[in-house]
Amino acid sequence: MQPGLSFEQAPPISVPYRFFLTAPLFGIAAGLFLLWQGPAAIASRWSPLSLALTHLLAVGFMLMAMCGAMLQVLPVAAGANIWRPLLVTRLTHAGLTLGTLLLVAGFLAEWPLLFKLAVAFLTVSLLFFALAVLLALLRTPAVGPTIVSLRIAVVGLFVTVILGATLATAFGWHLSLPLTHLTHVHAAWGLGGWSLLLVAGVGYFVVPMFQLTPSYPAWLSRSYAWALFCLLLAWSLAWLPDPRPQALQTLLACLAALLPLAFAVVTLRLQGRRRRKMVEPTLLFWRLGAGSLIAAMAVLLLQQLLPAVDAYVGTPFVIGTLLIVGVFMPLISGMLYKIMPFLNWLHLQKTGKPGLVVPNIRDMIPEARMFMQFRLHLAALVLLLAAVALPVLVYPAGLALAASCLWLERNLVTGTRNFIRFGEELKAAVARERQPERPAAA
Amino acid sequence: MAKLGETMEKHHKKCDEDFAAAEEAAHKGDWDACAKAYTKFRDEVLAHFSVEEDILFPPLEERSGITSGGPPQMMREEHEQMRPLLQQMDNALEQKNAGNFTATGETLLVMMQQHNMKEENILYPMIDHHLGDDRDITARAEAGLNG
């Protein structure tokens, strides 16, 4: 294929920032939700309360930030230009925001109309987003494991959305479907087939880039996405036959769990060999994410192999917390602290002119405040995990989660305000230089 | 003879190494080591820009038919965005201002890395495709990088 060779610059800064500034608000809502509902919110994986909580974080926080980052990063870093980026942005952002609120309200009120509306908003916006992103990824001339990983991840997003829409349709129209099985498969694709593959695709270039580590070994980066995708697919199909081939399914699940485990171990080892020795917030967020991923996969393996762990009611909550609060939220926070200062700088230096010094990326968000959010988030994770054994801890856990997301929001608002302030200062400086020299006042 | 794209990619890594050494030295306040590593880094980056702009991009544009607005033009523009940052690092080094040196350095690093990624994933495969067989260009590029 003759590569499509237009190479547009970054989309307008408002494209990603609306997603970045919205995502932490859903995180704050999740923290407050825990304070409001208390131990009932985490009593069972299948309660409407815990499904509401999961979707506040998985869709409202995670997917929101991931979509915004993809719309930004694809054209800039991968040469993948998105068709009508502003239209896709508006539709995705509005659909995700309203759809998440309707879905959460649907779980809480158990009112079918809310599910019907949520299906409409989330399905239309997310399928449109996934299609636009997939087309851009298929048309880019770029090569490499990141692009392959991202393409497969978007297919994983398609599967997740279609399964999610099927489930919500079943709630909305009272269809009799094997809801438990479908929920397992939906969650596996959302967290594994989409989110973990996105993390891998992004990790292949940002881990070496920010810390100057060696590259990921080719045996991992070439096979990881395909292998995880195929294992998930086989595992999903193994739900269909009656009787179900349980031993085969357990084997597939264990093999699938070993892959992210290997990715996390390799990531930590690469970071151990980094050339840049400074400890900065994004490094800490990545280490927390990789450590939690190892823990999550270890628990998943135990769940598959030991009947007692599988039977324990808290196991799904531990795995979900480790993945969502331990892996994805920290990685997203760490990435936002790199993306936003850099985008600020990139757009600002186009405002200025030669000779004018543009504030650098460390001037955008104070580093001390990023470290503070890291500590709050770590506290939230530890308390949430402890709340499985001691449910009353759900209250301080909720408080810490809300505080972490509030801090993240505050830091991102600071970044956005600094962008506006520095932009105005640069424009004023350019205007001053253009004015003819006036004679000095007598 | 190594493939052109591979040679250029290896040179990126060499620049990264010297950048890390300069940054670490600045962090420790070892200004002699910093000046040595940074000067090496800066000269390597500028030589890299020259090889691309003077030796590789013109024949690439001619042979591929890509003119304005294509990847080579984008890469030239990004080189122009990086040059002022090198100047600011020169100044910070002269003033022995570790804060400015590392903050500007980090800005340059992120800019440079996303730039390198585009080159390695898009531009260098194009260069190998269109110029890979040209021994004269390959030899001149290697001489330019090692000059």
mmCIF file of N, CA, C and O in Angstrom, chain A residues 86-155:
data_model
loop_
_atom_site.group_PDB
_atom_site.id
_atom_site.type_symbol
_atom_site.label_atom_id
_atom_site.label_comp_id
_atom_site.label_asym_id
_atom_site.label_seq_id
_atom_site.Cartn_x
_atom_site.Cartn_y
_atom_site.Cartn_z
ATOM 1 N N LEU A 86 -12.953 16.689 15.092
ATOM 2 C CA LEU A 86 -13.805 17.439 16.021
ATOM 3 C C LEU A 86 -15.175 16.787 16.189
ATOM 4 O O LEU A 86 -15.716 16.741 17.296
ATOM 5 N N LEU A 87 -15.700 16.251 15.098
ATOM 6 C CA LEU A 87 -16.990 15.564 15.175
ATOM 7 C C LEU A 87 -16.863 14.315 16.060
ATOM 8 O O LEU A 87 -17.677 14.085 16.960
ATOM 9 N N VAL A 88 -15.808 13.534 15.814
ATOM 10 C CA VAL A 88 -15.590 12.324 16.610
ATOM 11 C C VAL A 88 -15.430 12.699 18.075
ATOM 12 O O VAL A 88 -15.988 12.060 18.979
ATOM 13 N N THR A 89 -14.669 13.765 18.331
ATOM 14 C CA THR A 89 -14.435 14.210 19.703
ATOM 15 C C THR A 89 -15.728 14.582 20.413
ATOM 16 O O THR A 89 -15.994 14.127 21.529
ATOM 17 N N ARG A 90 -16.542 15.416 19.750
ATOM 18 C CA ARG A 90 -17.777 15.882 20.406
ATOM 19 C C ARG A 90 -18.717 14.715 20.675
ATOM 20 O O ARG A 90 -19.279 14.595 21.764
ATOM 21 N N LEU A 91 -18.851 13.853 19.672
ATOM 22 C CA LEU A 91 -19.769 12.727 19.813
ATOM 23 C C LEU A 91 -19.293 11.782 20.923
ATOM 24 O O LEU A 91 -20.073 11.344 21.771
ATOM 25 N N THR A 92 -17.991 11.476 20.918
ATOM 26 C CA THR A 92 -17.465 10.532 21.906
ATOM 27 C C THR A 92 -17.578 11.101 23.315
ATOM 28 O O THR A 92 -18.031 10.428 24.239
ATOM 29 N N HIS A 93 -17.178 12.369 23.464
ATOM 30 C CA HIS A 93 -17.180 12.955 24.802
ATOM 31 C C HIS A 93 -18.599 13.066 25.360
ATOM 32 O O HIS A 93 -18.868 12.669 26.495
ATOM 33 N N ALA A 94 -19.524 13.558 24.529
ATOM 34 C CA ALA A 94 -20.913 13.700 24.994
ATOM 35 C C ALA A 94 -21.527 12.329 25.250
ATOM 36 O O ALA A 94 -22.182 12.109 26.279
ATOM 37 N N GLY A 95 -21.292 11.389 24.345
ATOM 38 C CA GLY A 95 -21.875 10.056 24.485
ATOM 39 C C GLY A 95 -21.368 9.344 25.721
ATOM 40 O O GLY A 95 -22.131 8.719 26.456
ATOM 41 N N LEU A 96 -20.055 9.469 25.970
ATOM 42 C CA LEU A 96 -19.470 8.817 27.144
ATOM 43 C C LEU A 96 -19.983 9.444 28.433
ATOM 44 O O LEU A 96 -20.322 8.741 29.386
ATOM 45 N N THR A 97 -20.020 10.780 28.473
ATOM 46 C CA THR A 97 -20.434 11.470 29.700
ATOM 47 C C THR A 97 -21.891 11.121 30.033
ATOM 48 O O THR A 97 -22.198 10.642 31.140
ATOM 49 N N LEU A 98 -22.784 11.359 29.064
ATOM 50 C CA LEU A 98 -24.201 11.101 29.328
ATOM 51 C C LEU A 98 -24.462 9.604 29.498
ATOM 52 O O LEU A 98 -25.217 9.197 30.383
ATOM 53 N N GLY A 99 -23.825 8.794 28.656
ATOM 54 C CA GLY A 99 -24.037 7.356 28.707
ATOM 55 C C GLY A 99 -23.636 6.771 30.056
ATOM 56 O O GLY A 99 -24.344 5.932 30.613
ATOM 57 N N THR A 100 -22.492 7.222 30.594
ATOM 58 C CA THR A 100 -22.048 6.706 31.900
ATOM 59 C C THR A 100 -23.048 7.090 32.985
ATOM 60 O O THR A 100 -23.431 6.258 33.826
ATOM 61 N N LEU A 101 -23.486 8.353 32.973
ATOM 62 C CA LEU A 101 -24.438 8.797 33.995
ATOM 63 C C LEU A 101 -25.741 7.991 33.914
ATOM 64 O O LEU A 101 -26.275 7.556 34.939
ATOM 65 N N LEU A 102 -26.209 7.763 32.683
ATOM 66 C CA LEU A 102 -27.464 7.010 32.515
ATOM 67 C C LEU A 102 -27.302 5.560 32.955
ATOM 68 O O LEU A 102 -28.188 4.989 33.598
ATOM 69 N N LEU A 103 -26.149 4.973 32.607
ATOM 70 C CA LEU A 103 -25.907 3.579 32.953
ATOM 71 C C LEU A 103 -25.851 3.411 34.478
ATOM 72 O O LEU A 103 -26.479 2.503 35.044
ATOM 73 N N VAL A 104 -25.122 4.314 35.137
ATOM 74 C CA VAL A 104 -24.999 4.242 36.596
ATOM 75 C C VAL A 104 -26.368 4.463 37.239
ATOM 76 O O VAL A 104 -26.770 3.729 38.159
ATOM 77 N N ALA A 105 -27.111 5.432 36.711
ATOM 78 C CA ALA A 105 -28.466 5.671 37.229
ATOM 79 C C ALA A 105 -29.332 4.438 36.997
ATOM 80 O O ALA A 105 -30.153 4.078 37.845
ATOM 81 N N GLY A 106 -29.137 3.765 35.860
ATOM 82 C CA GLY A 106 -29.898 2.549 35.552
ATOM 83 C C GLY A 106 -29.647 1.457 36.578
ATOM 84 O O GLY A 106 -30.578 0.836 37.085
ATOM 85 N N PHE A 107 -28.362 1.265 36.927
ATOM 86 C CA PHE A 107 -28.034 0.244 37.933
ATOM 87 C C PHE A 107 -28.660 0.600 39.284
ATOM 88 O O PHE A 107 -29.163 -0.269 39.996
ATOM 89 N N LEU A 108 -28.617 1.883 39.640
ATOM 90 C CA LEU A 108 -29.106 2.291 40.961
ATOM 91 C C LEU A 108 -30.628 2.233 41.029
ATOM 92 O O LEU A 108 -31.191 1.772 42.013
ATOM 93 N N ALA A 109 -31.300 2.724 39.960
ATOM 94 C CA ALA A 109 -32.763 2.801 39.999
ATOM 95 C C ALA A 109 -33.396 1.494 39.509
ATOM 96 O O ALA A 109 -34.578 1.271 39.739
ATOM 97 N N GLU A 110 -32.598 0.663 38.816
ATOM 98 C CA GLU A 110 -33.100 -0.560 38.180
ATOM 99 C C GLU A 110 -34.349 -0.251 37.348
ATOM 100 O O GLU A 110 -35.379 -0.913 37.454
ATOM 101 N N TRP A 111 -34.201 0.785 36.536
ATOM 102 C CA TRP A 111 -35.317 1.271 35.725
ATOM 103 C C TRP A 111 -34.954 1.029 34.260
ATOM 104 O O TRP A 111 -33.990 1.612 33.754
ATOM 105 N N PRO A 112 -35.706 0.166 33.543
ATOM 106 C CA PRO A 112 -35.316 -0.238 32.188
ATOM 107 C C PRO A 112 -35.082 0.921 31.222
ATOM 108 O O PRO A 112 -34.184 0.861 30.389
ATOM 109 N N LEU A 113 -35.884 1.978 31.321
ATOM 110 C CA LEU A 113 -35.742 3.089 30.370
ATOM 111 C C LEU A 113 -34.321 3.666 30.408
ATOM 112 O O LEU A 113 -33.753 4.035 29.373
ATOM 113 N N LEU A 114 -33.739 3.735 31.621
ATOM 114 C CA LEU A 114 -32.388 4.297 31.747
ATOM 115 C C LEU A 114 -31.369 3.437 30.994
ATOM 116 O O LEU A 114 -30.460 3.947 30.347
ATOM 117 N N PHE A 115 -31.526 2.110 31.054
ATOM 118 C CA PHE A 115 -30.615 1.223 30.319
ATOM 119 C C PHE A 115 -30.784 1.419 28.810
ATOM 120 O O PHE A 115 -29.815 1.429 28.053
ATOM 121 N N LYS A 116 -32.049 1.582 28.380
ATOM 122 C CA LYS A 116 -32.300 1.775 26.946
ATOM 123 C C LYS A 116 -31.590 3.046 26.468
ATOM 124 O O LYS A 116 -30.954 3.060 25.400
ATOM 125 N N LEU A 117 -31.703 4.115 27.251
ATOM 126 C CA LEU A 117 -31.050 5.375 26.857
ATOM 127 C C LEU A 117 -29.530 5.233 26.911
ATOM 128 O O LEU A 117 -28.812 5.719 26.032
ATOM 129 N N ALA A 118 -29.023 4.559 27.966
ATOM 130 C CA ALA A 118 -27.569 4.383 28.099
ATOM 131 C C ALA A 118 -27.019 3.595 26.908
ATOM 132 O O ALA A 118 -25.965 3.948 26.362
ATOM 133 N N VAL A 119 -27.726 2.555 26.494
ATOM 134 C CA VAL A 119 -27.291 1.763 25.337
ATOM 135 C C VAL A 119 -27.159 2.674 24.121
ATOM 136 O O VAL A 119 -26.163 2.630 23.392
ATOM 137 N N ALA A 120 -28.179 3.512 23.901
ATOM 138 C CA ALA A 120 -28.155 4.384 22.727
ATOM 139 C C ALA A 120 -26.929 5.290 22.760
ATOM 140 O O ALA A 120 -26.153 5.357 21.801
ATOM 141 N N PHE A 121 -26.699 5.970 23.869
ATOM 142 C CA PHE A 121 -25.590 6.943 23.937
ATOM 143 C C PHE A 121 -24.227 6.249 23.848
ATOM 144 O O PHE A 121 -23.365 6.656 23.081
ATOM 145 N N LEU A 122 -24.046 5.193 24.652
ATOM 146 C CA LEU A 122 -22.719 4.577 24.719
ATOM 147 C C LEU A 122 -22.394 3.814 23.438
ATOM 148 O O LEU A 122 -21.273 3.885 22.930
ATOM 149 N N THR A 123 -23.367 3.090 22.912
ATOM 150 C CA THR A 123 -23.069 2.260 21.743
ATOM 151 C C THR A 123 -22.759 3.128 20.531
ATOM 152 O O THR A 123 -21.759 2.918 19.845
ATOM 153 N N VAL A 124 -23.635 4.105 20.275
ATOM 154 C CA VAL A 124 -23.418 4.942 19.089
ATOM 155 C C VAL A 124 -22.066 5.653 19.185
ATOM 156 O O VAL A 124 -21.242 5.600 18.265
ATOM 157 N N SER A 125 -21.804 6.288 20.327
ATOM 158 C CA SER A 125 -20.578 7.095 20.417
ATOM 159 C C SER A 125 -19.333 6.206 20.393
ATOM 160 O O SER A 125 -18.355 6.520 19.704
ATOM 161 N N LEU A 126 -19.375 5.079 21.110
ATOM 162 C CA LEU A 126 -18.156 4.261 21.193
ATOM 163 C C LEU A 126 -17.886 3.490 19.903
ATOM 164 O O LEU A 126 -16.729 3.344 19.501
ATOM 165 N N LEU A 127 -18.935 3.014 19.236
ATOM 166 C CA LEU A 127 -18.690 2.323 17.965
ATOM 167 C C LEU A 127 -18.162 3.312 16.934
ATOM 168 O O LEU A 127 -17.276 2.992 16.140
ATOM 169 N N PHE A 128 -18.697 4.514 16.954
ATOM 170 C CA PHE A 128 -18.225 5.554 16.039
ATOM 171 C C PHE A 128 -16.752 5.870 16.334
ATOM 172 O O PHE A 128 -15.923 5.951 15.428
ATOM 173 N N PHE A 129 -16.440 6.018 17.617
ATOM 174 C CA PHE A 129 -15.048 6.289 18.017
ATOM 175 C C PHE A 129 -14.133 5.154 17.574
ATOM 176 O O PHE A 129 -13.094 5.377 16.948
ATOM 177 N N ALA A 130 -14.540 3.911 17.879
ATOM 178 C CA ALA A 130 -13.683 2.767 17.577
ATOM 179 C C ALA A 130 -13.469 2.638 16.068
ATOM 180 O O ALA A 130 -12.366 2.352 15.604
ATOM 181 N N LEU A 131 -14.521 2.913 15.298
ATOM 182 C CA LEU A 131 -14.403 2.816 13.848
ATOM 183 C C LEU A 131 -13.445 3.883 13.311
ATOM 184 O O LEU A 131 -12.558 3.594 12.494
ATOM 185 N N ALA A 132 -13.607 5.121 13.803
ATOM 186 C CA ALA A 132 -12.749 6.216 13.335
ATOM 187 C C ALA A 132 -11.289 5.928 13.682
ATOM 188 O O ALA A 132 -10.381 6.133 12.861
ATOM 189 N N VAL A 133 -11.057 5.425 14.889
ATOM 190 C CA VAL A 133 -9.690 5.162 15.336
ATOM 191 C C VAL A 133 -9.100 3.970 14.579
ATOM 192 O O VAL A 133 -7.943 3.995 14.160
ATOM 193 N N LEU A 134 -9.920 2.943 14.358
ATOM 194 C CA LEU A 134 -9.422 1.763 13.647
ATOM 195 C C LEU A 134 -9.045 2.117 12.205
ATOM 196 O O LEU A 134 -7.992 1.702 11.703
ATOM 197 N N LEU A 135 -9.900 2.927 11.550
ATOM 198 C CA LEU A 135 -9.581 3.337 10.174
ATOM 199 C C LEU A 135 -8.260 4.103 10.144
ATOM 200 O O LEU A 135 -7.404 3.869 9.290
ATOM 201 N N ALA A 136 -8.097 5.026 11.107
ATOM 202 C CA ALA A 136 -6.858 5.806 11.154
ATOM 203 C C ALA A 136 -5.662 4.881 11.362
ATOM 204 O O ALA A 136 -4.617 5.040 10.725
ATOM 205 N N LEU A 137 -5.834 3.892 12.230
ATOM 206 C CA LEU A 137 -4.723 2.980 12.527
ATOM 207 C C LEU A 137 -4.415 2.050 11.354
ATOM 208 O O LEU A 137 -3.281 1.615 11.183
ATOM 209 N N LEU A 138 -5.429 1.721 10.574
ATOM 210 C CA LEU A 138 -5.188 0.846 9.425
ATOM 211 C C LEU A 138 -4.544 1.613 8.286
ATOM 212 O O LEU A 138 -3.838 1.053 7.465
ATOM 213 N N ARG A 139 -4.798 2.934 8.217
ATOM 214 C CA ARG A 139 -4.293 3.712 7.089
ATOM 215 C C ARG A 139 -2.919 4.318 7.342
ATOM 216 O O ARG A 139 -2.279 4.798 6.422
ATOM 217 N N THR A 140 -2.453 4.330 8.590
ATOM 218 C CA THR A 140 -1.155 4.959 8.838
ATOM 219 C C THR A 140 -0.036 4.128 8.220
ATOM 220 O O THR A 140 -0.078 2.894 8.235
ATOM 221 N N PRO A 141 0.953 4.806 7.666
ATOM 222 C CA PRO A 141 2.096 4.075 7.128
ATOM 223 C C PRO A 141 3.036 3.577 8.231
ATOM 224 O O PRO A 141 3.981 2.844 7.938
ATOM 225 N N ALA A 142 2.782 3.959 9.473
ATOM 226 C CA ALA A 142 3.700 3.586 10.552
ATOM 227 C C ALA A 142 3.716 2.078 10.759
ATOM 228 O O ALA A 142 2.715 1.398 10.546
ATOM 229 N N VAL A 143 4.870 1.574 11.200
ATOM 230 C CA VAL A 143 5.006 0.151 11.496
ATOM 231 C C VAL A 143 5.457 0.006 12.952
ATOM 232 O O VAL A 143 5.732 0.997 13.612
ATOM 233 N N GLY A 144 5.526 -1.221 13.433
ATOM 234 C CA GLY A 144 6.069 -1.441 14.776
ATOM 235 C C GLY A 144 5.041 -2.033 15.712
ATOM 236 O O GLY A 144 3.848 -2.017 15.419
ATOM 237 N N PRO A 145 5.526 -2.576 16.847
ATOM 238 C CA PRO A 145 4.632 -3.293 17.760
ATOM 239 C C PRO A 145 3.553 -2.410 18.382
ATOM 240 O O PRO A 145 2.460 -2.901 18.693
ATOM 241 N N THR A 146 3.835 -1.113 18.556
ATOM 242 C CA THR A 146 2.815 -0.229 19.132
ATOM 243 C C THR A 146 1.584 -0.186 18.242
ATOM 244 O O THR A 146 0.453 -0.346 18.723
ATOM 245 N N ILE A 147 1.788 -0.014 16.944
ATOM 246 C CA ILE A 147 0.658 0.104 16.022
ATOM 247 C C ILE A 147 -0.136 -1.207 15.989
ATOM 248 O O ILE A 147 -1.373 -1.201 16.046
ATOM 249 N N VAL A 148 0.579 -2.330 15.949
ATOM 250 C CA VAL A 148 -0.091 -3.639 15.916
ATOM 251 C C VAL A 148 -0.930 -3.815 17.180
ATOM 252 O O VAL A 148 -2.103 -4.205 17.138
ATOM 253 N N SER A 149 -0.321 -3.478 18.318
ATOM 254 C CA SER A 149 -1.005 -3.624 19.600
ATOM 255 C C SER A 149 -2.262 -2.754 19.648
ATOM 256 O O SER A 149 -3.315 -3.194 20.112
ATOM 257 N N LEU A 150 -2.137 -1.513 19.187
ATOM 258 C CA LEU A 150 -3.278 -0.601 19.244
ATOM 259 C C LEU A 150 -4.402 -1.074 18.324
ATOM 260 O O LEU A 150 -5.577 -0.984 18.681
ATOM 261 N N ARG A 151 -4.045 -1.596 17.144
ATOM 262 C CA ARG A 151 -5.084 -2.098 16.237
ATOM 263 C C ARG A 151 -5.867 -3.227 16.899
ATOM 264 O O ARG A 151 -7.104 -3.250 16.869
ATOM 265 N N ILE A 152 -5.156 -4.157 17.520
ATOM 266 C CA ILE A 152 -5.837 -5.292 18.150
ATOM 267 C C ILE A 152 -6.650 -4.803 19.353
ATOM 268 O O ILE A 152 -7.761 -5.260 19.601
ATOM 269 N N ALA A 153 -6.094 -3.820 20.079
ATOM 270 C CA ALA A 153 -6.817 -3.267 21.232
ATOM 271 C C ALA A 153 -8.155 -2.685 20.795
ATOM 272 O O ALA A 153 -9.174 -2.878 21.468
ATOM 273 N N VAL A 154 -8.173 -1.979 19.678
ATOM 274 C CA VAL A 154 -9.434 -1.364 19.237
ATOM 275 C C VAL A 154 -10.447 -2.438 18.854
ATOM 276 O O VAL A 154 -11.650 -2.281 19.112
ATOM 277 N N VAL A 155 -9.968 -3.548 18.291
ATOM 278 C CA VAL A 155 -10.886 -4.670 18.032
ATOM 279 C C VAL A 155 -11.454 -5.163 19.369
ATOM 280 O O VAL A 155 -12.647 -5.452 19.489
#
